[in-house]
Amino acid sequence: MRIICYTLLSVSLMACSAARKAGQPAGIDPYHYQIQKKIICTQGAVVSAHPLASEIGVSILRQGGNAVDAAIATQLALAVVYPGAGNIGGGGFLVGHLSNGETIAIDYREKAPGHASRDMYLDQNGQAQTNLSQNGHLSAGVPGTIAGLFASAKYGKLPFKQLIQPAIDLAEKGFVITEAEARGLNASQEAFRRYNSVTPIFIKTGGWKPGDTLVQKDLALTLKRIRDNGQEGFYGGETARLIVEEMKRGNGMISYEDLQQYQAKERKPVIFPYKGYHIITMPLPSSGGILLPQMMKMIEDQPVKSYGFQTAASVQLMTEIERRAYADRAKYLGDTDFYKVPVKTLISEAYLRERMKDYDPHKAGSSKITQAGIIAESEETTHLSVYDAAGNAVAVTTTLNGGYGSHTVVGGAGFLLNNEMDDFSVKPGVPNMYGAVGADANAIAPGKRMLSSMTPTIVLKDRKPYLVLGTPGGTTITTSVFQTLINVLEFDMSTEDAVNKPKFHHQWLPDEIAVERDFPPSVREQLQQMGYTINQRNPIGRTELIRILPNGTIEVVGDKRGDDHAAGF
Ligand code: DON
């Protein structure tokens, strides 16, 4: 076995003296751990937003679990060590390519409660009250994560009890928090005070410091109920009672019936060819299932490789492609269980060729002129990538929506609820928290799933997994996955560069190119001269990438933009 491992960023966290060593798998110490950005290995790998979660995933692989088992254990661990996005009170998507050739897509997106209605966030004057769709009890959709994990477990090998135990131990005995977590929790203290009826554990007088130990007793009890009673340990019994009581105290909408009725759905994965590769991704309600094939097909016959990485020419081409895809998103995309989306046309080559007809490589396009295509027929998130020695590949993106979701913790149950209702179009044309607009296709209806951007993706080369990737980042998710794919498949970049080099984003409206701080100034100027508005913004996404080379070597890269950690053996 060959292990070469080097650490690009290393943070050592000291335990407070009172901390006791928790019963974690060998080698995992929740009071002393380091962040590892890259590992090259041969047996199996997990890359996620937190070192403890990645290492727990790998320990499950070492115990004989497969990639699905590891993905489940990693998600449960993230729900404890990464409360800003890891969750049991939110939802997500899993895309997998199993060693027997089967592809799977599991949808555990949140749903609008049964009493939700189209105009529930409009005041008497018809004004959208996005404070209500974005914060507190009313912003929460019916959580899907636990149903999703049990639906996934069917493809795993180990008992669920074994997968959830490390998370229980972390919640019960605590772990030390990183600098980024301390910063995140401190920035949300006011929101935690405002949106809770019972003081949550996340509030700390005097603020959090890196190295503080976070113990979550209520969460540990909830996880034990799930361990002992399965899905019903969340959607029924004491946990359901606590959720419904929390809703009553805070004027929320999720009812006992909503919880009992929630079901994860197995969907048909989107699979499309790209220059000899096969790309597998999540279908609707992930907009990625439409936008990624649209963007890849619009670029496929363009000379992007000869333009070079992040030249004005390549950024302009990709921007115009992104603009066209996102214009369609706003008009046509929503939950296909509720709305007839013209899926076939939107990803057909004839339609996409037509969309690119007015692309001018010398001039900035305009979102006033470029609208959604004409179709005649009717028709704080986190990502983890896992690969195992048997050849199973799993990509999971899961979310509470904003950082720490609604900021509402279910009293006595210790977990944060999502604020996913804001991913619906609360009113046509009114932007959500990511600036995205929508219309009828994504209007609120009882039991409907809100449109998502989450794009967990697997690329096959010669029918075997080659890349496993995904990222958080709201509407920037799909453009980040698009750019990471182009970086590897067209610009032949190293995996680290493909993940860490600056990203940019265009989403039709606002009509601007958002760029990261380290985006090259000279390219910025050239784009401005062509007529583009450029807006510098905070970091875009946190991409977790695994590449499996033909000789079996596994390259694993965690994004530089956070505590992301690559683990493997
Ligand atoms: O499903 C979606 O598209 C959003 N709720 C994702 C939110 C997200 O990525 C936040 N992370 N930065």
Coordinates of C-alpha atoms and ligand atoms in Angstrom, one line a residue:
M1 CA 0.0 0.0 0.0
R2 CA 1.4 3.4 -1.0
I3 CA 0.5 6.4 1.0
I4 CA 2.0 9.8 0.2
C5 CA 0.3 12.5 2.1
Y6 CA 1.1 16.1 2.5
T7 CA -0.6 18.8 4.3
L8 CA -1.0 22.2 2.7
L9 CA -2.6 23.8 5.7
S10 CA -2.3 22.4 9.1
V11 CA -4.1 23.6 12.1
S12 CA -3.6 22.1 15.5
L13 CA -6.4 22.4 18.0
M14 CA -5.8 21.8 21.7
A15 CA -8.4 20.3 23.9
C16 CA -9.5 22.2 27.0
S17 CA -8.2 20.4 30.0
A18 CA -11.6 19.1 31.1
A19 CA -12.1 17.2 27.9
R20 CA -12.3 13.4 28.0
K21 CA -11.2 11.3 25.1
A22 CA -14.3 10.2 23.2
G23 CA -14.8 6.6 22.0
Q24 CA -13.9 7.3 18.4
P25 CA -12.5 4.8 15.9
A26 CA -8.7 4.3 16.3
G27 CA -6.6 7.3 15.3
I28 CA -9.4 9.8 15.5
D29 CA -9.1 12.3 18.3
P30 CA -11.8 14.9 18.4
Y31 CA -9.7 17.1 20.7
H32 CA -6.5 17.1 18.5
Y33 CA -6.8 17.0 14.8
Q34 CA -5.3 18.6 11.7
I35 CA -6.6 19.7 8.4
Q36 CA -5.2 17.9 5.4
K37 CA -5.8 19.3 2.0
K38 CA -4.5 16.6 -0.3
I39 CA -3.8 12.9 -0.1
I40 CA -2.8 10.3 -2.7
C41 CA -3.9 6.8 -1.8
T42 CA -5.1 3.5 -3.2
Q43 CA -7.7 1.9 -1.0
G44 CA -10.4 4.4 -0.4
A45 CA -11.0 8.1 0.2
V46 CA -13.4 10.6 1.7
V47 CA -13.2 14.4 1.3
S48 CA -15.6 16.6 3.2
A49 CA -15.9 20.0 4.9
H50 CA -14.5 18.8 8.2
P51 CA -11.4 16.7 9.2
L52 CA -13.3 14.6 11.8
A53 CA -16.1 13.8 9.4
S54 CA -13.7 12.8 6.6
E55 CA -11.7 10.6 9.0
I56 CA -14.8 8.9 10.3
G57 CA -15.9 8.1 6.8
V58 CA -12.5 6.5 6.1
S59 CA -12.7 4.5 9.3
I60 CA -16.0 3.1 8.0
L61 CA -14.2 2.0 4.8
R62 CA -11.5 0.4 6.9
Q63 CA -14.1 -1.5 8.8
G64 CA -15.4 -3.0 5.6
G65 CA -18.1 -0.5 4.7
N66 CA -18.5 0.6 1.2
A67 CA -18.6 4.2 -0.2
V68 CA -22.4 4.5 0.6
D69 CA -21.8 3.5 4.2
A70 CA -18.9 6.0 4.4
A71 CA -21.1 8.7 2.9
I72 CA -23.8 8.0 5.5
A73 CA -21.4 8.1 8.5
T74 CA -19.7 11.2 7.1
Q75 CA -23.0 13.1 6.8
L76 CA -24.0 12.1 10.3
A77 CA -20.7 13.3 11.7
L78 CA -21.0 16.5 9.8
A79 CA -24.4 17.1 11.5
V80 CA -22.4 17.2 14.7
V81 CA -19.1 18.8 13.9
Y82 CA -20.2 21.2 11.1
P83 CA -23.6 22.6 12.4
G84 CA -23.6 25.5 9.9
A85 CA -24.4 23.1 7.0
G86 CA -24.1 19.5 8.1
N87 CA -27.5 18.5 9.2
I88 CA -30.3 16.2 10.2
G89 CA -32.8 19.2 10.0
G90 CA -32.2 19.8 6.3
G91 CA -32.0 17.8 3.1
G92 CA -29.7 16.7 0.3
F93 CA -29.0 14.7 -2.8
L94 CA -26.8 11.6 -3.3
V95 CA -25.5 10.5 -6.7
G96 CA -23.7 7.1 -6.9
H97 CA -22.0 4.9 -9.4
L98 CA -21.8 1.4 -7.9
S99 CA -19.2 -1.2 -8.7
N100 CA -21.8 -3.4 -10.5
G101 CA -22.3 -0.5 -13.0
E102 CA -25.6 0.7 -11.4
T103 CA -26.1 4.4 -11.1
I104 CA -28.3 5.8 -8.3
A105 CA -29.8 9.3 -7.4
I106 CA -31.5 9.7 -4.1
D107 CA -33.5 12.8 -3.5
Y108 CA -34.0 13.9 0.1
R109 CA -34.8 17.5 -0.6
E110 CA -37.0 19.2 1.9
K111 CA -40.7 19.8 1.1
A112 CA -43.1 22.6 1.7
P113 CA -45.3 21.8 4.7
G114 CA -48.9 20.7 4.0
H115 CA -50.3 24.1 5.1
A116 CA -47.9 26.1 2.9
S117 CA -49.4 28.3 0.2
R118 CA -48.1 30.2 -2.8
D119 CA -48.4 33.7 -1.3
M120 CA -47.5 32.7 2.3
Y121 CA -44.6 35.2 2.4
L122 CA -46.5 38.2 0.9
D123 CA -47.8 40.9 3.2
Q124 CA -51.2 42.6 2.8
N125 CA -49.8 44.9 0.1
G126 CA -48.4 41.9 -1.8
Q127 CA -44.8 42.7 -0.8
A128 CA -42.5 39.8 -0.4
Q129 CA -41.3 39.4 3.2
T130 CA -38.0 37.5 2.6
N131 CA -37.1 37.9 6.3
L132 CA -39.8 35.2 6.9
S133 CA -38.7 32.9 4.1
Q134 CA -35.0 33.2 5.2
N135 CA -35.1 33.1 9.0
G136 CA -36.8 31.4 11.9
H137 CA -39.5 28.8 12.1
L138 CA -41.6 29.7 9.1
S139 CA -38.6 29.4 6.7
A140 CA -38.1 25.6 7.5
G141 CA -39.2 23.0 5.0
V142 CA -40.0 19.4 6.1
P143 CA -36.5 17.9 6.7
G144 CA -35.4 15.1 4.4
T145 CA -31.9 14.1 5.5
I146 CA -32.8 11.1 7.8
A147 CA -35.2 9.6 5.3
G148 CA -32.4 10.0 2.7
L149 CA -29.8 8.3 4.8
F150 CA -32.1 5.3 5.4
A151 CA -33.0 5.2 1.7
S152 CA -29.2 5.2 1.0
A153 CA -28.5 2.5 3.5
K154 CA -30.1 0.0 1.2
Y155 CA -26.9 0.2 -0.9
G156 CA -24.6 0.0 2.1
K157 CA -23.2 -3.1 3.8
L158 CA -22.8 -2.2 7.5
P159 CA -25.6 -1.9 10.1
F160 CA -26.9 1.7 10.5
K161 CA -26.1 1.5 14.2
Q162 CA -22.4 1.3 13.4
L163 CA -22.6 4.3 11.0
I164 CA -24.3 6.6 13.5
Q165 CA -22.3 5.7 16.6
P166 CA -19.3 8.0 15.9
A167 CA -21.7 10.9 15.5
I168 CA -23.4 10.1 18.8
D169 CA -20.0 10.0 20.5
L170 CA -19.0 13.3 19.1
A171 CA -22.3 14.9 20.2
E172 CA -22.2 13.4 23.6
K173 CA -18.5 13.8 24.5
G174 CA -17.8 16.9 22.4
F175 CA -15.1 17.9 20.0
V176 CA -12.9 21.0 19.7
I177 CA -14.0 23.6 17.2
T178 CA -11.8 25.2 14.5
E179 CA -11.2 28.9 14.1
A180 CA -13.6 29.0 11.1
E181 CA -16.4 27.3 13.2
A182 CA -15.8 29.8 16.1
R183 CA -16.1 32.6 13.7
G184 CA -19.3 31.2 12.2
L185 CA -20.9 30.6 15.5
N186 CA -19.9 34.1 16.8
A187 CA -21.3 35.8 13.7
S188 CA -24.7 34.1 14.3
Q189 CA -25.1 34.8 18.1
E190 CA -27.7 37.5 17.6
A191 CA -29.7 35.4 15.1
F192 CA -29.6 32.4 17.5
R193 CA -31.0 34.7 20.2
R194 CA -33.7 36.1 18.0
Y195 CA -35.0 32.9 16.3
N196 CA -35.2 30.4 19.2
S197 CA -37.7 29.8 21.9
V198 CA -35.3 27.7 24.0
T199 CA -31.7 28.9 24.4
P200 CA -29.6 26.7 22.1
I201 CA -26.2 25.3 23.0
F202 CA -24.7 27.4 20.2
I203 CA -25.1 30.6 22.3
K204 CA -22.1 31.3 24.4
T205 CA -21.6 34.3 26.6
G206 CA -18.3 36.0 25.7
G207 CA -18.2 34.2 22.4
W208 CA -16.5 31.1 21.0
K209 CA -12.8 30.6 20.6
P210 CA -10.9 28.1 18.5
G211 CA -10.1 25.1 20.7
D212 CA -13.3 25.4 22.8
T213 CA -15.1 22.1 23.2
L214 CA -18.7 21.9 21.8
V215 CA -20.8 19.2 23.6
Q216 CA -24.4 18.6 22.2
K217 CA -26.3 16.5 24.7
D218 CA -29.8 17.0 23.2
L219 CA -28.5 16.2 19.7
A220 CA -26.9 13.0 21.1
L221 CA -30.3 11.9 22.5
T222 CA -31.9 12.6 19.1
L223 CA -29.3 10.6 17.3
K224 CA -29.7 7.7 19.8
R225 CA -33.5 7.7 19.1
I226 CA -32.6 7.4 15.4
R227 CA -30.1 4.6 16.1
D228 CA -32.7 2.7 18.2
N229 CA -35.9 3.3 16.2
G230 CA -34.7 4.0 12.7
Q231 CA -36.4 6.6 10.6
E232 CA -39.3 6.7 13.0
G233 CA -36.8 7.9 15.6
F234 CA -36.9 11.2 13.7
Y235 CA -40.2 11.4 11.9
G236 CA -42.2 10.0 14.8
G237 CA -42.1 9.6 18.6
E238 CA -40.3 12.0 20.8
T239 CA -38.3 13.8 18.1
A240 CA -41.4 14.5 16.0
R241 CA -43.2 15.7 19.2
L242 CA -40.3 18.1 19.9
I243 CA -40.3 19.5 16.3
V244 CA -44.1 20.1 16.4
E245 CA -43.9 21.8 19.8
E246 CA -41.1 24.0 18.5
M247 CA -43.3 24.9 15.5
K248 CA -46.1 25.9 17.8
R249 CA -43.9 28.0 20.0
G250 CA -42.5 29.9 17.0
N251 CA -45.4 30.1 14.6
G252 CA -43.9 27.5 12.2
M253 CA -45.9 25.2 9.9
I254 CA -44.4 21.7 10.0
S255 CA -47.0 19.3 11.4
Y256 CA -46.9 15.8 12.7
E257 CA -48.5 14.6 9.4
D258 CA -45.9 16.4 7.4
L259 CA -43.2 14.5 9.2
Q260 CA -45.0 11.2 8.9
Q261 CA -45.6 11.6 5.2
Y262 CA -42.0 12.7 4.3
Q263 CA -40.4 10.2 1.9
A264 CA -37.0 10.3 0.1
K265 CA -37.3 9.5 -3.6
E266 CA -35.1 7.4 -5.8
R267 CA -34.8 9.2 -9.1
K268 CA -33.3 8.4 -12.5
P269 CA -29.9 10.0 -12.6
V270 CA -29.0 12.4 -15.4
I271 CA -26.3 10.8 -17.6
F272 CA -24.9 12.6 -20.6
P273 CA -21.8 12.1 -22.8
Y274 CA -19.0 14.7 -23.1
K275 CA -16.2 13.9 -25.5
G276 CA -16.0 10.2 -24.6
Y277 CA -16.7 10.7 -20.9
H278 CA -20.0 10.0 -19.2
I279 CA -21.2 12.6 -16.7
I280 CA -23.7 11.5 -14.1
T281 CA -25.5 14.1 -12.0
M282 CA -28.7 14.8 -10.0
P283 CA -32.0 15.4 -11.9
L284 CA -34.7 17.9 -10.8
P285 CA -35.4 19.2 -8.2
S286 CA -31.7 19.9 -8.7
S287 CA -31.4 22.6 -11.3
G288 CA -27.9 21.1 -11.8
G289 CA -29.5 18.2 -13.7
I290 CA -30.5 20.6 -16.4
L291 CA -27.9 23.4 -16.2
L292 CA -24.8 21.2 -16.2
P293 CA -25.7 19.2 -19.3
Q294 CA -26.8 22.5 -20.9
M295 CA -23.5 24.3 -20.2
M296 CA -21.4 21.3 -21.1
K297 CA -23.2 20.8 -24.4
M298 CA -23.0 24.5 -25.2
I299 CA -19.2 24.5 -24.7
E300 CA -18.5 21.1 -26.2
D301 CA -17.9 22.3 -29.8
Q302 CA -16.3 25.6 -28.8
P303 CA -12.5 26.0 -28.9
V304 CA -12.3 26.7 -25.1
K305 CA -9.1 24.7 -24.7
S306 CA -7.2 26.8 -27.2
Y307 CA -8.5 30.0 -25.5
G308 CA -6.7 28.9 -22.3
F309 CA -7.6 29.0 -18.6
Q310 CA -9.0 32.2 -17.4
T311 CA -8.2 34.3 -20.5
A312 CA -10.8 37.0 -21.4
A313 CA -11.9 34.8 -24.3
S314 CA -12.6 31.7 -22.2
V315 CA -14.2 33.6 -19.3
Q316 CA -16.4 35.4 -21.8
L317 CA -17.5 32.3 -23.5
M318 CA -18.3 30.5 -20.2
T319 CA -20.1 33.6 -18.9
E320 CA -22.4 33.7 -22.0
I321 CA -23.1 30.0 -21.6
E322 CA -23.9 30.5 -17.9
R323 CA -26.2 33.5 -18.7
R324 CA -28.3 31.4 -21.1
A325 CA -28.6 28.4 -18.8
Y326 CA -29.6 30.6 -15.8
A327 CA -32.2 32.4 -17.8
D328 CA -33.9 29.1 -18.5
R329 CA -33.6 28.1 -14.8
A330 CA -35.6 31.2 -13.8
K331 CA -38.5 30.4 -16.1
Y332 CA -38.7 26.7 -16.6
L333 CA -37.3 24.8 -13.6
G334 CA -39.1 23.5 -10.6
D335 CA -40.2 20.2 -9.0
T336 CA -41.3 17.9 -11.8
D337 CA -43.8 16.1 -9.4
F338 CA -45.7 19.4 -9.5
Y339 CA -44.8 21.2 -12.7
K340 CA -44.3 20.1 -16.3
V341 CA -40.7 21.0 -17.1
P342 CA -39.6 20.7 -20.7
V343 CA -36.6 18.6 -19.7
K344 CA -35.9 17.0 -23.1
T345 CA -36.0 20.2 -25.1
L346 CA -33.9 22.1 -22.6
I347 CA -31.0 19.7 -22.9
S348 CA -31.4 18.9 -26.6
E349 CA -28.6 19.7 -28.9
A350 CA -30.8 21.5 -31.5
Y351 CA -32.2 23.8 -28.8
L352 CA -28.8 24.6 -27.3
R353 CA -27.3 25.3 -30.7
E354 CA -30.1 27.8 -31.2
R355 CA -29.4 29.4 -27.8
M356 CA -25.8 30.0 -28.8
K357 CA -26.6 31.5 -32.2
D358 CA -26.4 35.1 -31.0
Y359 CA -23.2 34.6 -29.0
D360 CA -20.7 37.3 -30.0
P361 CA -17.1 36.6 -28.9
H362 CA -16.2 40.3 -29.0
K363 CA -19.0 41.9 -27.1
A364 CA -20.7 41.5 -23.7
G365 CA -24.1 40.0 -24.0
S366 CA -27.1 41.4 -22.1
S367 CA -29.7 39.8 -19.9
K368 CA -32.3 42.2 -21.2
I369 CA -31.8 40.7 -24.7
T370 CA -31.1 37.2 -23.7
Q371 CA -34.2 35.8 -22.1
A372 CA -35.2 32.2 -21.4
G373 CA -35.4 30.1 -24.6
I374 CA -38.7 29.7 -26.4
I375 CA -40.1 26.3 -26.0
A376 CA -43.1 25.4 -28.1
E377 CA -44.0 22.1 -26.6
S378 CA -45.4 21.8 -23.1
E379 CA -43.8 19.6 -21.4
E380 CA -25.0 26.5 4.1
T381 CA -24.7 23.4 2.2
T382 CA -21.9 21.0 2.2
H383 CA -20.5 18.4 -0.2
L384 CA -18.7 15.1 0.3
S385 CA -17.0 12.8 -2.3
V386 CA -16.3 9.2 -1.5
Y387 CA -14.6 6.4 -3.3
D388 CA -13.8 2.8 -2.2
A389 CA -11.5 0.0 -3.3
A390 CA -14.4 -1.9 -4.9
G391 CA -15.0 1.0 -7.3
N392 CA -18.1 2.5 -5.8
A393 CA -18.2 6.3 -6.1
V394 CA -20.6 8.5 -4.2
A395 CA -21.2 12.2 -4.4
V396 CA -23.4 13.9 -1.8
T397 CA -24.4 17.5 -1.4
T398 CA -26.6 18.3 1.6
T399 CA -27.9 21.6 3.0
L400 CA -29.6 23.7 5.6
N401 CA -29.6 26.5 2.9
G402 CA -28.1 29.5 4.6
G403 CA -25.3 29.1 7.2
Y404 CA -26.9 27.5 10.3
G405 CA -30.2 27.4 8.3
S406 CA -33.1 29.1 9.9
H407 CA -31.0 29.6 13.1
T408 CA -33.9 27.8 14.9
V409 CA -32.8 24.8 17.0
V410 CA -35.6 22.3 17.9
G411 CA -35.9 22.8 21.7
G412 CA -34.8 19.6 23.5
A413 CA -33.7 17.9 20.3
G414 CA -30.6 20.0 19.6
F415 CA -30.6 20.3 15.9
L416 CA -30.9 23.2 13.5
L417 CA -33.8 23.5 11.1
N418 CA -33.2 24.5 7.5
N419 CA -34.5 27.8 5.9
E420 CA -35.0 26.0 2.6
M421 CA -38.4 27.6 1.9
D422 CA -36.4 30.6 0.5
D423 CA -35.3 28.4 -2.4
F424 CA -38.9 28.6 -3.7
S425 CA -39.8 31.7 -5.7
V426 CA -41.7 33.5 -3.0
K427 CA -43.0 36.0 -5.7
P428 CA -42.2 36.0 -9.4
G429 CA -39.2 38.2 -10.0
V430 CA -38.3 38.7 -6.3
P431 CA -34.7 37.4 -5.8
N432 CA -34.0 34.8 -3.1
M433 CA -31.0 35.0 -0.9
Y434 CA -28.7 34.0 -3.8
G435 CA -30.2 36.6 -6.0
A436 CA -32.0 34.0 -8.1
V437 CA -35.4 34.8 -9.5
G438 CA -38.1 32.3 -10.5
A439 CA -41.7 32.0 -11.6
D440 CA -44.6 29.6 -11.6
A441 CA -42.4 26.5 -12.1
N442 CA -40.9 27.1 -8.7
A443 CA -43.9 28.7 -6.8
I444 CA -44.8 27.3 -3.4
A445 CA -47.3 24.5 -3.1
P446 CA -48.0 22.1 -0.3
G447 CA -45.7 19.1 -0.4
K448 CA -43.7 20.5 -3.3
R449 CA -39.9 20.4 -3.3
M450 CA -38.1 23.7 -3.8
L451 CA -35.7 24.0 -6.7
S452 CA -32.1 23.4 -5.8
S453 CA -28.7 24.1 -7.3
M454 CA -26.9 21.2 -5.6
T455 CA -25.0 19.3 -8.3
P456 CA -23.3 16.1 -6.9
T457 CA -21.5 14.7 -10.0
I458 CA -19.5 11.7 -11.1
V459 CA -17.6 11.5 -14.4
L460 CA -16.9 8.1 -15.9
K461 CA -14.0 7.4 -18.2
D462 CA -14.2 4.1 -20.0
R463 CA -17.3 3.4 -17.9
K464 CA -15.3 3.6 -14.6
P465 CA -15.4 6.5 -12.1
Y466 CA -12.8 9.1 -13.0
L467 CA -14.0 12.2 -11.1
V468 CA -16.2 12.5 -8.1
L469 CA -17.1 16.1 -7.2
G470 CA -19.5 18.8 -5.9
T471 CA -19.6 21.9 -3.8
P472 CA -21.9 24.2 -1.8
G473 CA -22.5 27.8 -2.8
G474 CA -26.1 28.4 -3.6
T475 CA -26.6 29.3 -7.3
T476 CA -22.8 29.3 -7.8
I477 CA -22.8 25.5 -7.3
T478 CA -23.6 24.6 -10.8
T479 CA -21.1 27.1 -12.4
S480 CA -18.4 25.8 -10.0
V481 CA -19.0 22.2 -11.0
F482 CA -19.0 23.3 -14.7
Q483 CA -15.7 25.2 -14.3
T484 CA -14.0 22.5 -12.3
L485 CA -15.0 20.0 -15.0
I486 CA -13.7 22.3 -17.8
N487 CA -10.5 22.9 -15.7
V488 CA -9.8 19.1 -15.7
L489 CA -11.3 17.9 -19.0
E490 CA -10.2 20.9 -21.2
F491 CA -7.4 22.7 -19.5
D492 CA -5.7 19.6 -18.2
M493 CA -5.1 21.2 -14.8
S494 CA -3.9 19.4 -11.7
T495 CA -6.7 18.5 -9.3
E496 CA -5.5 21.1 -6.8
D497 CA -5.5 23.9 -9.3
A498 CA -8.9 22.8 -10.7
V499 CA -10.3 23.2 -7.2
N500 CA -8.4 26.2 -5.9
K501 CA -7.8 28.6 -8.8
P502 CA -10.2 31.6 -8.8
K503 CA -13.8 31.0 -9.9
F504 CA -16.3 33.3 -11.5
H505 CA -20.1 33.2 -11.9
H506 CA -22.9 34.6 -14.0
Q507 CA -26.5 33.7 -13.3
W508 CA -28.4 35.8 -15.9
L509 CA -29.7 38.2 -13.2
P510 CA -28.1 40.2 -11.9
D511 CA -26.3 40.9 -15.2
E512 CA -22.8 40.8 -13.9
I513 CA -19.8 38.5 -13.6
A514 CA -19.0 37.8 -9.9
V515 CA -15.4 37.0 -9.4
E516 CA -13.3 35.9 -6.5
R517 CA -10.7 38.2 -5.0
D518 CA -7.8 36.5 -6.7
F519 CA -9.3 36.6 -10.2
P520 CA -6.6 38.0 -12.6
P521 CA -6.9 41.9 -12.7
S522 CA -5.8 42.0 -16.4
V523 CA -8.6 39.6 -17.5
R524 CA -11.1 41.7 -15.4
E525 CA -10.0 44.8 -17.3
Q526 CA -10.4 43.2 -20.7
L527 CA -13.9 41.9 -19.8
Q528 CA -14.9 45.4 -18.6
Q529 CA -13.7 46.8 -21.9
M530 CA -16.0 44.4 -23.7
G531 CA -18.9 45.8 -21.7
Y532 CA -19.2 43.4 -18.7
T533 CA -19.9 44.6 -15.2
I534 CA -17.6 42.8 -12.8
N535 CA -18.3 42.4 -9.1
Q536 CA -15.8 41.1 -6.7
R537 CA -17.3 38.8 -4.1
N538 CA -16.5 36.5 -1.2
P539 CA -15.1 33.0 -2.0
I540 CA -17.1 30.8 -4.4
G541 CA -17.9 27.3 -3.1
R542 CA -15.9 24.7 -1.5
T543 CA -15.3 22.0 -4.1
E544 CA -14.3 18.5 -3.0
L545 CA -12.7 16.5 -5.8
I546 CA -11.5 12.9 -6.1
R547 CA -9.8 11.7 -9.3
I548 CA -9.1 8.0 -9.9
L549 CA -6.2 7.4 -12.3
P550 CA -6.1 4.4 -14.6
N551 CA -3.5 2.7 -12.5
G552 CA -5.8 2.9 -9.5
T553 CA -4.2 5.8 -7.7
I554 CA -6.7 8.0 -5.9
E555 CA -6.1 11.7 -5.8
V556 CA -8.1 13.5 -3.1
V557 CA -8.4 17.3 -2.8
G558 CA -10.2 19.4 -0.2
D559 CA -10.9 23.0 -1.2
K560 CA -8.5 25.7 0.2
R561 CA -11.5 27.9 1.0
G562 CA -12.5 26.2 4.3
D563 CA -11.6 23.5 6.8
D564 CA -12.1 20.9 4.1
H565 CA -10.1 17.8 4.6
A566 CA -9.0 15.0 2.3
A567 CA -8.7 11.5 4.0
G568 CA -7.8 8.2 2.6
F569 CA -5.7 5.0 2.9
Ligands
DON1 O1 -30.3 23.8 -2.6 C1 -29.7 24.9 -2.9 O2 -29.5 25.2 -4.1 C2 -29.3 25.8 -1.8 N1 -30.1 25.7 -0.7 C3 -27.8 25.6 -1.5 C4 -27.3 26.6 -0.4 C5 -25.9 26.6 -0.3 O3 -25.2 26.0 -1.2 C6 -25.3 27.4 0.7 N2 -23.9 27.3 0.8 N3 -23.1 28.1 0.7

